[in-house]
CSV table of C-alpha atoms and ligand atoms in Angstrom, one decimal:
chain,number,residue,atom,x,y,z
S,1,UNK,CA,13.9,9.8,77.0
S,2,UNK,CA,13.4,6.6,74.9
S,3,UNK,CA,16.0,6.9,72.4
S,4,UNK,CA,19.1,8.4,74.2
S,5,UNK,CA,21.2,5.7,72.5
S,6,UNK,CA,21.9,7.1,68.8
S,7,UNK,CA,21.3,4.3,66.4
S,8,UNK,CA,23.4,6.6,64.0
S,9,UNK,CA,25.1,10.0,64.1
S,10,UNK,CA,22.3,11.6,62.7
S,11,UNK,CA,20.4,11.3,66.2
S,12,UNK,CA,22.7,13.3,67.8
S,13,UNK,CA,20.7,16.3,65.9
S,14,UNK,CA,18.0,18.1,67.2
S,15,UNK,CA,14.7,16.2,66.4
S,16,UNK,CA,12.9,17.6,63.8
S,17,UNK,CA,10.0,17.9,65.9
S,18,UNK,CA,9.2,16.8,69.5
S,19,UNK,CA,6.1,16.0,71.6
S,20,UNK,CA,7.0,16.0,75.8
S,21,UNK,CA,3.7,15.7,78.4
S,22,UNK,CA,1.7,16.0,75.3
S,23,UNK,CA,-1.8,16.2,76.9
S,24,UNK,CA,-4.9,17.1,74.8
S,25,UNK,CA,-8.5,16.8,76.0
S,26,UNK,CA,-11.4,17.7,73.9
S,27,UNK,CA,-14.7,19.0,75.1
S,28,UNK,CA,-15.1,19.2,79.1
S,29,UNK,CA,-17.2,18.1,81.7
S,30,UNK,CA,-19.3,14.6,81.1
S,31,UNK,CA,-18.2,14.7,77.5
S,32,UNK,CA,-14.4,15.1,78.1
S,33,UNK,CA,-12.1,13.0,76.0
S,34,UNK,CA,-8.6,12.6,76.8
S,35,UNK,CA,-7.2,12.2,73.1
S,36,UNK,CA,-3.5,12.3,74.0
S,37,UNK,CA,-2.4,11.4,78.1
S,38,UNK,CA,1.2,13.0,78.6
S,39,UNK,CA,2.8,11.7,75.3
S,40,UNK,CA,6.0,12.2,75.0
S,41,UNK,CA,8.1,11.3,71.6
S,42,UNK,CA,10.4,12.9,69.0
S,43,UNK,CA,10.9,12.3,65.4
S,44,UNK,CA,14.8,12.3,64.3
S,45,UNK,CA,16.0,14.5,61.0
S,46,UNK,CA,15.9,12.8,57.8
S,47,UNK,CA,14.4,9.7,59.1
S,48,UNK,CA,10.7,8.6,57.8
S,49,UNK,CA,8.9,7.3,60.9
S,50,UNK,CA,5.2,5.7,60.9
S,51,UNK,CA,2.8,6.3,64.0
S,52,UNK,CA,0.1,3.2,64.4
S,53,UNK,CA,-2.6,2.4,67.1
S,54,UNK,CA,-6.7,1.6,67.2
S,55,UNK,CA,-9.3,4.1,65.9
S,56,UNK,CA,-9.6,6.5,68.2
S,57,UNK,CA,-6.1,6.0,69.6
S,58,UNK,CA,-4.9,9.5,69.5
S,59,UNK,CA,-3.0,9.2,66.1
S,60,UNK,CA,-4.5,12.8,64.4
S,61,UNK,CA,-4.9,14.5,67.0
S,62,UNK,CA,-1.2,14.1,68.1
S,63,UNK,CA,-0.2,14.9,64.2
S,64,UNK,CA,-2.6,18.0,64.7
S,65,UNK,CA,-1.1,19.1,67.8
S,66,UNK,CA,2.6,18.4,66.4
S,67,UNK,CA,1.9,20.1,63.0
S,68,UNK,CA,0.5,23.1,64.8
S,69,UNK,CA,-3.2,22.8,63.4
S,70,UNK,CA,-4.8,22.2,67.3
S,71,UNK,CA,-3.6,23.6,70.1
S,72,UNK,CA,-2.2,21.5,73.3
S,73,UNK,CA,-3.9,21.1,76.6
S,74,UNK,CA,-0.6,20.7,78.5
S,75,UNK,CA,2.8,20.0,77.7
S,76,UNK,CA,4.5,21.0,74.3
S,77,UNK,CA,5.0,20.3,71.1
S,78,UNK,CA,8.0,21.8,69.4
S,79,UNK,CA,8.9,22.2,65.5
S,80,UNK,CA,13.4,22.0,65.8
S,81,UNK,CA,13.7,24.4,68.6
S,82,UNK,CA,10.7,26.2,68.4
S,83,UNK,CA,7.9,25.7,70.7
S,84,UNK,CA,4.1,26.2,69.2
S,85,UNK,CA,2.6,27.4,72.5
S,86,UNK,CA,4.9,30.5,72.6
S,87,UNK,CA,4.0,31.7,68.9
S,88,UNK,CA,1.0,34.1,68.1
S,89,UNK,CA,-1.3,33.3,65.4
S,90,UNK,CA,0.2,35.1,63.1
S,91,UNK,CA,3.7,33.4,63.6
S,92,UNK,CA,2.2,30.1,63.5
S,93,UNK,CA,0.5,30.7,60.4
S,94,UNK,CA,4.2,31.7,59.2
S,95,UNK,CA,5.4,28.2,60.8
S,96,UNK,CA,2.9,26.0,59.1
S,97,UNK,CA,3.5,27.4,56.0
S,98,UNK,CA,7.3,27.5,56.2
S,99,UNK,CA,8.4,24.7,58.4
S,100,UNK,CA,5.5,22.2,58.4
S,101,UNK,CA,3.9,20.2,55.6
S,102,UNK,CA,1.0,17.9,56.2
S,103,UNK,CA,-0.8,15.9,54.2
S,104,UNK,CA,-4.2,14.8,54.7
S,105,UNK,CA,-6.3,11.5,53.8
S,106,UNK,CA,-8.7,13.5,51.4
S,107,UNK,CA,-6.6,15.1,48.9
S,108,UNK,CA,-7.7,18.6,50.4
S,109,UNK,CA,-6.7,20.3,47.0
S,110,UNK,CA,-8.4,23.3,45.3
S,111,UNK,CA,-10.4,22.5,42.2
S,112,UNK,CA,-10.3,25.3,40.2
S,113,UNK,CA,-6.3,25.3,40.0
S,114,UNK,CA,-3.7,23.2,38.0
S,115,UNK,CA,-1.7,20.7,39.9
S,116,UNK,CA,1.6,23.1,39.5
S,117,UNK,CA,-0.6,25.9,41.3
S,118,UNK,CA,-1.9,23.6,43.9
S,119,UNK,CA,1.8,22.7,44.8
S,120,UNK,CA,2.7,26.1,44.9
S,121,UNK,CA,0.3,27.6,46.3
S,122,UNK,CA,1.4,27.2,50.0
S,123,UNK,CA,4.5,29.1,48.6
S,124,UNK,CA,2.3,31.6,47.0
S,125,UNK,CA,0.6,32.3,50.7
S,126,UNK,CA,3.5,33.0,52.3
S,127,UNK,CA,4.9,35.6,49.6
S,128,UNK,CA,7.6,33.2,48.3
S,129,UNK,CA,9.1,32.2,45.1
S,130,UNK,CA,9.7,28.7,44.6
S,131,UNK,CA,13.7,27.0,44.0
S,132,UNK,CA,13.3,26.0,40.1
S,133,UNK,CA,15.6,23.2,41.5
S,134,UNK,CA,13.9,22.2,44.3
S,135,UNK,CA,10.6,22.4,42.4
S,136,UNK,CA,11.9,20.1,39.3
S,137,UNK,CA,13.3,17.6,41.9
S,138,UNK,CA,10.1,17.5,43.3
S,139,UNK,CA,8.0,17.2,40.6
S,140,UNK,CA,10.1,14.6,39.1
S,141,UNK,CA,10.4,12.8,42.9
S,142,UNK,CA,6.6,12.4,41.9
S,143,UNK,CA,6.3,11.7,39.1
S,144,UNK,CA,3.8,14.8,38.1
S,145,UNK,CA,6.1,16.6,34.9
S,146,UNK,CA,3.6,15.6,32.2
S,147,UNK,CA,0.5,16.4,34.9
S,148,UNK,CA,1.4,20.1,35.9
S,149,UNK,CA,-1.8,21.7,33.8
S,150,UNK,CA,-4.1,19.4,34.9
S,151,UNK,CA,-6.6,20.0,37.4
S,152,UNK,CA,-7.7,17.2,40.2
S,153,UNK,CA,-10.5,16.7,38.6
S,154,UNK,CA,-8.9,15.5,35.6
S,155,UNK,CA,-6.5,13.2,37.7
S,156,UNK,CA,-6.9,9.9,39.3
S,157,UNK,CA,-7.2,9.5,43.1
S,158,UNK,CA,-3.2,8.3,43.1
S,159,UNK,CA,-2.2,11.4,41.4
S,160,UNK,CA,-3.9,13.7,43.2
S,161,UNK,CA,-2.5,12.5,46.5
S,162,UNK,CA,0.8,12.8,44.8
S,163,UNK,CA,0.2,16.3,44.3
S,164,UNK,CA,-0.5,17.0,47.4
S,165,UNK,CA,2.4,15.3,48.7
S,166,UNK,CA,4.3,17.8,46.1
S,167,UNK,CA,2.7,20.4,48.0
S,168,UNK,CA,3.8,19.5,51.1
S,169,UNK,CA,7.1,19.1,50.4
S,170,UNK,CA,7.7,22.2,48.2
S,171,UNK,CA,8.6,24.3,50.8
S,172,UNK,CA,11.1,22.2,52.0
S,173,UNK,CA,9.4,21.4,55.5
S,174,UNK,CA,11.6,20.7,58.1
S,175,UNK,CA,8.8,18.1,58.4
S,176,UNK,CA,6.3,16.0,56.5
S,177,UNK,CA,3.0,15.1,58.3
S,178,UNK,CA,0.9,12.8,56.8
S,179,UNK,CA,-2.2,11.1,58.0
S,180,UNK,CA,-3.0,8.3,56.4
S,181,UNK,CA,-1.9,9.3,53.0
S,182,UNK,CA,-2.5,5.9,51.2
S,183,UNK,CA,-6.4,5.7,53.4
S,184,UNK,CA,-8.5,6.8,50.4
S,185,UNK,CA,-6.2,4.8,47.4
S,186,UNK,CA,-6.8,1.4,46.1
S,187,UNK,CA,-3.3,-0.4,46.6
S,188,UNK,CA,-1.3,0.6,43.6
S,189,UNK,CA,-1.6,4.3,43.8
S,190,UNK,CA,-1.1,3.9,47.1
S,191,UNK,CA,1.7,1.8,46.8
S,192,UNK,CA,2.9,4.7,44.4
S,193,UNK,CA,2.4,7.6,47.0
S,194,UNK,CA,4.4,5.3,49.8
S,195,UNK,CA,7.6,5.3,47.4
S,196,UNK,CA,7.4,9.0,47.2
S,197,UNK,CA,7.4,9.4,50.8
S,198,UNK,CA,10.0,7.1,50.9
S,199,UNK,CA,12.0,8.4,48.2
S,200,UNK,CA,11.5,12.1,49.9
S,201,UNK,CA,13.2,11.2,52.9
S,202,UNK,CA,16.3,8.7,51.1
S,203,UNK,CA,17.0,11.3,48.2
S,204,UNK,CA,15.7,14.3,49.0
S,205,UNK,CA,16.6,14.7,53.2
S,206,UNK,CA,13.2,15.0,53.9
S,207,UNK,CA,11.9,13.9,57.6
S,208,UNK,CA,8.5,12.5,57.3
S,209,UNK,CA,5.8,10.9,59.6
S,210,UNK,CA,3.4,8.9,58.8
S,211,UNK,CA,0.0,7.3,60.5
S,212,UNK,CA,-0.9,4.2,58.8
S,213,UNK,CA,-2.9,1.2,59.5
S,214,UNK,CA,-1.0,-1.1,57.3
S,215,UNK,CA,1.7,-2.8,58.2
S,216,UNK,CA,3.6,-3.2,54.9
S,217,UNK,CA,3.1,0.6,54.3
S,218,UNK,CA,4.7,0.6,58.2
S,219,UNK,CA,7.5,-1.7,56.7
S,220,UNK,CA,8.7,1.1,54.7
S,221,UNK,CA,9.8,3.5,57.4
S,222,UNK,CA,12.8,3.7,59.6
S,223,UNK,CA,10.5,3.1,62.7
S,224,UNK,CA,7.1,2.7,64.4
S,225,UNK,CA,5.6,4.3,67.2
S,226,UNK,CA,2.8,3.1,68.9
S,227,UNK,CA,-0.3,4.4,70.2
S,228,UNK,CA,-3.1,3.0,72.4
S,229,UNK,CA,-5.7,5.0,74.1
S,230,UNK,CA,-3.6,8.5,73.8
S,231,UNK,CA,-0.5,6.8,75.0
S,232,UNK,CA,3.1,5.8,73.5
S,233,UNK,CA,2.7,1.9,74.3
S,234,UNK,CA,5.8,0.9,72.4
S,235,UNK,CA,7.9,1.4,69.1
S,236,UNK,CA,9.9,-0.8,66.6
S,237,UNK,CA,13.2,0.0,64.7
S,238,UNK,CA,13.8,-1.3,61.2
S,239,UNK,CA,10.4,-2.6,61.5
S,240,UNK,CA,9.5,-5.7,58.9
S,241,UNK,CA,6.0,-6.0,58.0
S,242,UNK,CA,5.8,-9.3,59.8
S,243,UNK,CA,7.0,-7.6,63.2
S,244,UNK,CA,4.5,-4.7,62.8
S,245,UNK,CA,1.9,-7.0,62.4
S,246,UNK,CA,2.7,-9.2,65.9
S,247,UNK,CA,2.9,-6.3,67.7
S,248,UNK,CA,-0.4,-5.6,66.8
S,249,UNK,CA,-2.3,-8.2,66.6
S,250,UNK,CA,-0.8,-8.6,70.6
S,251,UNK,CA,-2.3,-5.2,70.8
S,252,UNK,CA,-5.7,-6.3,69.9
S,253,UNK,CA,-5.7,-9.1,72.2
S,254,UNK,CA,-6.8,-8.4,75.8
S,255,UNK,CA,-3.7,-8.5,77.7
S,256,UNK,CA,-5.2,-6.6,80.9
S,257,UNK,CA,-8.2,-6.5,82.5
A,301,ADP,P1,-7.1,8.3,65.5
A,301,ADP,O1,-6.6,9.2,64.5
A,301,ADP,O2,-6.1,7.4,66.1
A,301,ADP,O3,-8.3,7.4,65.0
A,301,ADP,P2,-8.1,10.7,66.8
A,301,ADP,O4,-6.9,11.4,67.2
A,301,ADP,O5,-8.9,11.1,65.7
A,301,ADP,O6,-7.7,9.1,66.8
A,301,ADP,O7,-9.1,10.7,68.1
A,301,ADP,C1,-8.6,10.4,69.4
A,301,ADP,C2,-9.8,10.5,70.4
A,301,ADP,O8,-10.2,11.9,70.4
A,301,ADP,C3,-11.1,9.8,70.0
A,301,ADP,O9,-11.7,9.4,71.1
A,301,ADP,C4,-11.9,10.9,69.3
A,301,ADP,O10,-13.2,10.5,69.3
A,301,ADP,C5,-11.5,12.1,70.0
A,301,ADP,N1,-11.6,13.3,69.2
A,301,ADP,C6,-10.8,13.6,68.1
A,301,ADP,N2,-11.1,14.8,67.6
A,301,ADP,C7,-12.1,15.3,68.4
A,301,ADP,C8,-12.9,16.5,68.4
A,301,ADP,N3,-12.6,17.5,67.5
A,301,ADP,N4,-13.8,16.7,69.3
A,301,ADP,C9,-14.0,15.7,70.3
A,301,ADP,N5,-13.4,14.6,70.3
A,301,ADP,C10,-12.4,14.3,69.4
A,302,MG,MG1,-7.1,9.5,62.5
């Protein structure tokens, strides 16, 4: 247990989601990968945390496994309470669409709908209405109300990626995955899309995580985990951009033979 120490009175909550002996190995035999090696890590309520490491370090797959997308090899992965090995399909389906929202580095909306119907549509799927409330705030959190009729087509690479982040909070997650939301964005929108997130968690309650390889993007979170070869290697509270970017340039040295 890393963080038994509360840093505030919010930690004494549940996480919002929690890896523990995380293990997940793809393919087998000669070709076996070890992706994630016993991780262990949880992501506090309300807080907006950053996950950074290497290519390759294990940083999707452990959003995958977390989010409920990919399965676990060993150990578990829980959303609050609930653990994602002892759900069906049918019940995770339910989970991803109720309690999990992800966002992905390609927009990964649909083409032939409006922005408003892309953010509702994970609603839609699982048979609910949308909060008029909840959906204003959102949109307006945003920054989409004069957008809602256009379709991604006819909306820059920034505003796409803020409707999906629309979408993924819409359903009021109890957690916001997002993997390398800013990747595909040249440093405005991005920029733009970062302040959502942010403003998500500070105004809205959300609990967001985010992998990023940039360390003023990093800057904007709460905290930063890091990963190095499927591992948890260390983590920084607060972070500044300047601490972020010591710790990993010390990564990229060779420090062990
Ligand atoms: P990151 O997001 O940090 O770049 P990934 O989680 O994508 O890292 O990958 C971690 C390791 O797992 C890498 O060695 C990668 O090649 C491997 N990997 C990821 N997905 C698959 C897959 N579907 N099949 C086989 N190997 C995979
Ligand atoms: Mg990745």
């Amino acid at each position: 247990m890393s963080h038994i120490l509360p840093s505030s009175s919010a930690t004494l909550v549940a996480p919002a989601a929690r890896a523990s002996g995380l293990t997940k190995t793809y393919g087998s035999g000669e070709t076996r990968v070890t992706a994630l090696d016993a991780v262990t890590v949880e992501f506090a309520r309300g807080r907006f945390s950053a996950v950074m490491g290497p290519s390759g370090s294990g940083k999707s797959t452990l959003m995958h496994c977390m989010a409920g997308l990919d399965p676990v090899t060993s150990g578990s992965a829980r959303i609050g309470d609930v653990e994602l090995s002892s759900l069906n399909d049918r019940q995770l389906t339910g989970l991803r669409r109720e309690k999990v929202g992800f966002v992905f580095q390609g927009f990964n909306l649909l083409p032939t709908l409006t922005a408003l119907e892309n953010i509702v549509l994970p609603l839609r799927l699982a048979g609910r209405k949308p909060e008029a409330e909840w959906l204003d705030a959102v949109v307006a959190t945003v920054g989409l109300a004069d957008r809602l009729t256009h379709r991604p087509a006819q909306l820059s690479g920034g505003q796409q990626q803020r409707v999906a982040v629309a979408r993924a909070l819409v359903s009021r997650p109890e957690i916001v995955f997002a993997d390398e939301p800013t990747g595909n964005l040249d440093s405005r929108s991005g920029a733009e899309v970062l302040g959502f997130l942010r403003d998500s968690v500070r105004e809205l309650g959300q609990t967001v995580v985010m992998v990023t390889h940039d360390p003023v993007a990093a800057a904007h979170t709460d905290r930063v985990v890091f990963l190095a070869d499927g591992r948890v290697v260390d983590e920084l509270h607060d972070p500044t951009a300047d601490a972020v970017l010591d710790r990993m340039l010390a990564f990229d040295s060779p420090v062990r033979t």
